[in-house]
Amino acid sequence: MGNVKQNFKRSCLNLGMVIAIVVPFGIFFVSLYDGGILGRNMDMDLLSAYATPMALSNYVQFACLFPILPFAFSFCEDKNSGYLQYIRLRLSEKSYIREKMFWTGVSGGIAAAIPSMILFLVLICCYHPTSNMPDSMYYPSHLQGMIWEKYIGVWGGILILLLKLILVFLFGIFCSEAALLISVICANRYVVFVGILTFYLVNWILTPGKYSLFVELFLLRGDFFDTVPIWCPYLIQMIYISLNYSRNSI
């Protein structure tokens, strides 16, 4: 993977990463406040508190844009600046593609996961552990009948947050690599930006409800009925990422 430290700094330590972290967390914070559960109604279990920013904000509808900010435009920059010609003098095309795919995916996954990770830490510190007893006031009834139901009481709901965090990380990898694929087709950052958002929203709007398991917007949250095996969203997302990789490698 070449110079790991240099590649990490270029892909993850940049202004795009800062924006991808600060803006979503700001959206979460505002929705928690507007929902009346930040500083005013703290007597709630952490899984119910987590559902609030997902339900009240527009984060989910535009979540695909944040993972692409750190590094998904890098191919556009390499090609349009002419730097790509110099890179090919020291790297084979295959090595360049592998390196670009890897660091784009890493940056996208990190960009998607860190805001949720910060949110989770805040919720764990401020709200009550979740109970698996349906008659408890700290039972998240919105997860009843969902794939998470049998794990509600594990570690006070923290296990479910960790499982959701993995889905967020995979979502970030997919979106950033899908954006990279678009940039290979058309090396224009505005086309990439509009293209990934269009794909994301059209996929959500036009896909029939019975196929929601294959929609990125729903894979981000993972709130499917318990007829779906818990491992299924992870498998589908990894298949999508693999398809991205194979297409970018052609």
PDB file of N, CA, C and O in Angstrom, residues 21-61:
ATOM      1  N   ILE A  21     -17.208  15.089   9.540  1.00  0.00           N
ATOM      2  CA  ILE A  21     -17.429  14.745  10.942  1.00  0.00           C
ATOM      3  C   ILE A  21     -18.282  15.805  11.640  1.00  0.00           C
ATOM      4  O   ILE A  21     -19.249  15.489  12.335  1.00  0.00           O
ATOM      5  N   VAL A  22     -17.935  17.067  11.435  1.00  0.00           N
ATOM      6  CA  VAL A  22     -18.583  18.157  12.168  1.00  0.00           C
ATOM      7  C   VAL A  22     -20.045  18.351  11.743  1.00  0.00           C
ATOM      8  O   VAL A  22     -20.929  18.497  12.599  1.00  0.00           O
ATOM      9  N   VAL A  23     -20.308  18.341  10.445  1.00  0.00           N
ATOM     10  CA  VAL A  23     -21.674  18.614   9.969  1.00  0.00           C
ATOM     11  C   VAL A  23     -22.674  17.545  10.433  1.00  0.00           C
ATOM     12  O   VAL A  23     -23.727  17.895  10.994  1.00  0.00           O
ATOM     13  N   PRO A  24     -22.402  16.239  10.231  1.00  0.00           N
ATOM     14  CA  PRO A  24     -23.365  15.248  10.732  1.00  0.00           C
ATOM     15  C   PRO A  24     -23.572  15.316  12.240  1.00  0.00           C
ATOM     16  O   PRO A  24     -24.706  15.193  12.719  1.00  0.00           O
ATOM     17  N   PHE A  25     -22.473  15.512  12.996  1.00  0.00           N
ATOM     18  CA  PHE A  25     -22.650  15.589  14.444  1.00  0.00           C
ATOM     19  C   PHE A  25     -23.484  16.805  14.820  1.00  0.00           C
ATOM     20  O   PHE A  25     -24.302  16.752  15.743  1.00  0.00           O
ATOM     21  N   GLY A  26     -23.302  17.908  14.105  1.00  0.00           N
ATOM     22  CA  GLY A  26     -24.138  19.085  14.337  1.00  0.00           C
ATOM     23  C   GLY A  26     -25.603  18.797  14.063  1.00  0.00           C
ATOM     24  O   GLY A  26     -26.486  19.231  14.806  1.00  0.00           O
ATOM     25  N   ILE A  27     -25.857  18.038  12.996  1.00  0.00           N
ATOM     26  CA  ILE A  27     -27.230  17.643  12.666  1.00  0.00           C
ATOM     27  C   ILE A  27     -27.816  16.785  13.780  1.00  0.00           C
ATOM     28  O   ILE A  27     -28.970  16.970  14.197  1.00  0.00           O
ATOM     29  N   PHE A  28     -27.023  15.825  14.283  1.00  0.00           N
ATOM     30  CA  PHE A  28     -27.480  14.973  15.388  1.00  0.00           C
ATOM     31  C   PHE A  28     -27.803  15.815  16.622  1.00  0.00           C
ATOM     32  O   PHE A  28     -28.838  15.619  17.268  1.00  0.00           O
ATOM     33  N   PHE A  29     -26.923  16.726  16.955  1.00  0.00           N
ATOM     34  CA  PHE A  29     -27.073  17.556  18.158  1.00  0.00           C
ATOM     35  C   PHE A  29     -28.348  18.397  18.074  1.00  0.00           C
ATOM     36  O   PHE A  29     -29.127  18.456  19.027  1.00  0.00           O
ATOM     37  N   VAL A  30     -28.553  19.041  16.931  1.00  0.00           N
ATOM     38  CA  VAL A  30     -29.734  19.901  16.758  1.00  0.00           C
ATOM     39  C   VAL A  30     -31.015  19.080  16.848  1.00  0.00           C
ATOM     40  O   VAL A  30     -31.995  19.504  17.480  1.00  0.00           O
ATOM     41  N   SER A  31     -31.026  17.890  16.235  1.00  0.00           N
ATOM     42  CA  SER A  31     -32.238  17.062  16.260  1.00  0.00           C
ATOM     43  C   SER A  31     -32.524  16.538  17.662  1.00  0.00           C
ATOM     44  O   SER A  31     -33.691  16.413  18.051  1.00  0.00           O
ATOM     45  N   LEU A  32     -31.477  16.246  18.425  1.00  0.00           N
ATOM     46  CA  LEU A  32     -31.678  15.825  19.820  1.00  0.00           C
ATOM     47  C   LEU A  32     -32.294  16.962  20.630  1.00  0.00           C
ATOM     48  O   LEU A  32     -33.194  16.746  21.448  1.00  0.00           O
ATOM     49  N   TYR A  33     -31.811  18.172  20.383  1.00  0.00           N
ATOM     50  CA  TYR A  33     -32.352  19.331  21.108  1.00  0.00           C
ATOM     51  C   TYR A  33     -33.788  19.621  20.679  1.00  0.00           C
ATOM     52  O   TYR A  33     -34.672  19.830  21.513  1.00  0.00           O
ATOM     53  N   ASP A  34     -34.023  19.629  19.369  1.00  0.00           N
ATOM     54  CA  ASP A  34     -35.372  19.899  18.860  1.00  0.00           C
ATOM     55  C   ASP A  34     -36.358  18.835  19.291  1.00  0.00           C
ATOM     56  O   ASP A  34     -37.555  19.104  19.449  1.00  0.00           O
ATOM     57  N   GLY A  35     -35.858  17.609  19.459  1.00  0.00           N
ATOM     58  CA  GLY A  35     -36.727  16.517  19.902  1.00  0.00           C
ATOM     59  C   GLY A  35     -37.035  16.556  21.376  1.00  0.00           C
ATOM     60  O   GLY A  35     -37.803  15.729  21.881  1.00  0.00           O
ATOM     61  N   GLY A  36     -36.416  17.508  22.077  1.00  0.00           N
ATOM     62  CA  GLY A  36     -36.719  17.693  23.494  1.00  0.00           C
ATOM     63  C   GLY A  36     -36.056  16.701  24.409  1.00  0.00           C
ATOM     64  O   GLY A  36     -36.455  16.551  25.569  1.00  0.00           O
ATOM     65  N   ILE A  37     -35.026  15.996  23.924  1.00  0.00           N
ATOM     66  CA  ILE A  37     -34.405  14.977  24.779  1.00  0.00           C
ATOM     67  C   ILE A  37     -32.954  15.314  25.100  1.00  0.00           C
ATOM     68  O   ILE A  37     -32.218  14.471  25.609  1.00  0.00           O
ATOM     69  N   LEU A  38     -32.558  16.546  24.839  1.00  0.00           N
ATOM     70  CA  LEU A  38     -31.209  16.972  25.195  1.00  0.00           C
ATOM     71  C   LEU A  38     -31.313  18.078  26.233  1.00  0.00           C
ATOM     72  O   LEU A  38     -31.634  19.216  25.930  1.00  0.00           O
ATOM     73  N   GLY A  39     -31.052  17.703  27.469  1.00  0.00           N
ATOM     74  CA  GLY A  39     -31.104  18.660  28.559  1.00  0.00           C
ATOM     75  C   GLY A  39     -32.480  18.849  29.166  1.00  0.00           C
ATOM     76  O   GLY A  39     -32.608  19.413  30.240  1.00  0.00           O
ATOM     77  N   ARG A  40     -33.522  18.349  28.479  1.00  0.00           N
ATOM     78  CA  ARG A  40     -34.870  18.541  28.993  1.00  0.00           C
ATOM     79  C   ARG A  40     -35.533  17.222  29.378  1.00  0.00           C
ATOM     80  O   ARG A  40     -36.232  17.130  30.364  1.00  0.00           O
ATOM     81  N   ASN A  41     -35.309  16.196  28.593  1.00  0.00           N
ATOM     82  CA  ASN A  41     -35.900  14.888  28.898  1.00  0.00           C
ATOM     83  C   ASN A  41     -34.818  13.820  28.762  1.00  0.00           C
ATOM     84  O   ASN A  41     -34.687  13.190  27.723  1.00  0.00           O
ATOM     85  N   MET A  42     -34.041  13.682  29.826  1.00  0.00           N
ATOM     86  CA  MET A  42     -32.932  12.740  29.807  1.00  0.00           C
ATOM     87  C   MET A  42     -33.342  11.360  30.326  1.00  0.00           C
ATOM     88  O   MET A  42     -32.544  10.446  30.354  1.00  0.00           O
ATOM     89  N   ASP A  43     -34.592  11.238  30.766  1.00  0.00           N
ATOM     90  CA  ASP A  43     -35.055   9.982  31.351  1.00  0.00           C
ATOM     91  C   ASP A  43     -35.523   9.050  30.239  1.00  0.00           C
ATOM     92  O   ASP A  43     -36.713   8.805  30.054  1.00  0.00           O
ATOM     93  N   MET A  44     -34.562   8.513  29.491  1.00  0.00           N
ATOM     94  CA  MET A  44     -34.854   7.700  28.326  1.00  0.00           C
ATOM     95  C   MET A  44     -33.729   6.692  28.128  1.00  0.00           C
ATOM     96  O   MET A  44     -32.582   6.925  28.525  1.00  0.00           O
ATOM     97  N   ASP A  45     -34.054   5.547  27.540  1.00  0.00           N
ATOM     98  CA  ASP A  45     -32.999   4.568  27.264  1.00  0.00           C
ATOM     99  C   ASP A  45     -32.201   5.014  26.040  1.00  0.00           C
ATOM    100  O   ASP A  45     -32.687   5.763  25.189  1.00  0.00           O
ATOM    101  N   LEU A  46     -30.960   4.540  25.953  1.00  0.00           N
ATOM    102  CA  LEU A  46     -30.050   5.074  24.922  1.00  0.00           C
ATOM    103  C   LEU A  46     -30.446   4.674  23.501  1.00  0.00           C
ATOM    104  O   LEU A  46     -30.182   5.410  22.548  1.00  0.00           O
ATOM    105  N   LEU A  47     -31.096   3.525  23.312  1.00  0.00           N
ATOM    106  CA  LEU A  47     -31.502   3.133  21.961  1.00  0.00           C
ATOM    107  C   LEU A  47     -32.669   3.987  21.458  1.00  0.00           C
ATOM    108  O   LEU A  47     -32.743   4.315  20.273  1.00  0.00           O
ATOM    109  N   SER A  48     -33.569   4.363  22.357  1.00  0.00           N
ATOM    110  CA  SER A  48     -34.656   5.269  21.971  1.00  0.00           C
ATOM    111  C   SER A  48     -34.097   6.659  21.682  1.00  0.00           C
ATOM    112  O   SER A  48     -34.540   7.342  20.753  1.00  0.00           O
ATOM    113  N   ALA A  49     -33.108   7.073  22.477  1.00  0.00           N
ATOM    114  CA  ALA A  49     -32.476   8.375  22.248  1.00  0.00           C
ATOM    115  C   ALA A  49     -31.755   8.383  20.906  1.00  0.00           C
ATOM    116  O   ALA A  49     -31.776   9.391  20.188  1.00  0.00           O
ATOM    117  N   TYR A  50     -31.116   7.268  20.543  1.00  0.00           N
ATOM    118  CA  TYR A  50     -30.406   7.187  19.265  1.00  0.00           C
ATOM    119  C   TYR A  50     -31.377   7.279  18.083  1.00  0.00           C
ATOM    120  O   TYR A  50     -31.040   7.835  17.029  1.00  0.00           O
ATOM    121  N   ALA A  51     -32.578   6.752  18.251  1.00  0.00           N
ATOM    122  CA  ALA A  51     -33.563   6.754  17.156  1.00  0.00           C
ATOM    123  C   ALA A  51     -34.032   8.165  16.818  1.00  0.00           C
ATOM    124  O   ALA A  51     -34.458   8.427  15.690  1.00  0.00           O
ATOM    125  N   THR A  52     -33.927   9.086  17.784  1.00  0.00           N
ATOM    126  CA  THR A  52     -34.441  10.441  17.580  1.00  0.00           C
ATOM    127  C   THR A  52     -33.750  11.198  16.448  1.00  0.00           C
ATOM    128  O   THR A  52     -34.419  11.699  15.537  1.00  0.00           O
ATOM    129  N   PRO A  53     -32.410  11.330  16.453  1.00  0.00           N
ATOM    130  CA  PRO A  53     -31.786  12.060  15.344  1.00  0.00           C
ATOM    131  C   PRO A  53     -31.967  11.382  13.995  1.00  0.00           C
ATOM    132  O   PRO A  53     -31.978  12.049  12.957  1.00  0.00           O
ATOM    133  N   MET A  54     -32.089  10.062  13.993  1.00  0.00           N
ATOM    134  CA  MET A  54     -32.315   9.351  12.741  1.00  0.00           C
ATOM    135  C   MET A  54     -33.707   9.655  12.181  1.00  0.00           C
ATOM    136  O   MET A  54     -33.904   9.746  10.966  1.00  0.00           O
ATOM    137  N   ALA A  55     -34.676   9.832  13.087  1.00  0.00           N
ATOM    138  CA  ALA A  55     -36.064  10.047  12.660  1.00  0.00           C
ATOM    139  C   ALA A  55     -36.383  11.515  12.390  1.00  0.00           C
ATOM    140  O   ALA A  55     -37.141  11.830  11.470  1.00  0.00           O
ATOM    141  N   LEU A  56     -35.816  12.438  13.176  1.00  0.00           N
ATOM    142  CA  LEU A  56     -36.197  13.844  13.098  1.00  0.00           C
ATOM    143  C   LEU A  56     -35.346  14.666  12.149  1.00  0.00           C
ATOM    144  O   LEU A  56     -35.763  15.737  11.716  1.00  0.00           O
ATOM    145  N   SER A  57     -34.140  14.203  11.843  1.00  0.00           N
ATOM    146  CA  SER A  57     -33.258  14.990  10.980  1.00  0.00           C
ATOM    147  C   SER A  57     -33.292  14.466   9.550  1.00  0.00           C
ATOM    148  O   SER A  57     -33.853  13.408   9.269  1.00  0.00           O
ATOM    149  N   ASN A  58     -32.661  15.226   8.653  1.00  0.00           N
ATOM    150  CA  ASN A  58     -32.538  14.800   7.259  1.00  0.00           C
ATOM    151  C   ASN A  58     -31.204  14.117   6.991  1.00  0.00           C
ATOM    152  O   ASN A  58     -30.810  13.965   5.831  1.00  0.00           O
ATOM    153  N   TYR A  59     -30.523  13.711   8.064  1.00  0.00           N
ATOM    154  CA  TYR A  59     -29.199  13.109   7.904  1.00  0.00           C
ATOM    155  C   TYR A  59     -29.240  11.885   6.996  1.00  0.00           C
ATOM    156  O   TYR A  59     -28.424  11.747   6.079  1.00  0.00           O
ATOM    157  N   VAL A  60     -30.194  10.985   7.238  1.00  0.00           N
ATOM    158  CA  VAL A  60     -30.237   9.722   6.487  1.00  0.00           C
ATOM    159  C   VAL A  60     -30.422   9.978   5.000  1.00  0.00           C
ATOM    160  O   VAL A  60     -29.810   9.301   4.159  1.00  0.00           O
ATOM    161  N   GLN A  61     -31.225  10.975   4.637  1.00  0.00           N
ATOM    162  CA  GLN A  61     -31.482  11.263   3.224  1.00  0.00           C
ATOM    163  C   GLN A  61     -30.249  11.779   2.491  1.00  0.00           C
ATOM    164  O   GLN A  61     -30.157  11.649   1.273  1.00  0.00           O
TER     165      GLN A  61
END
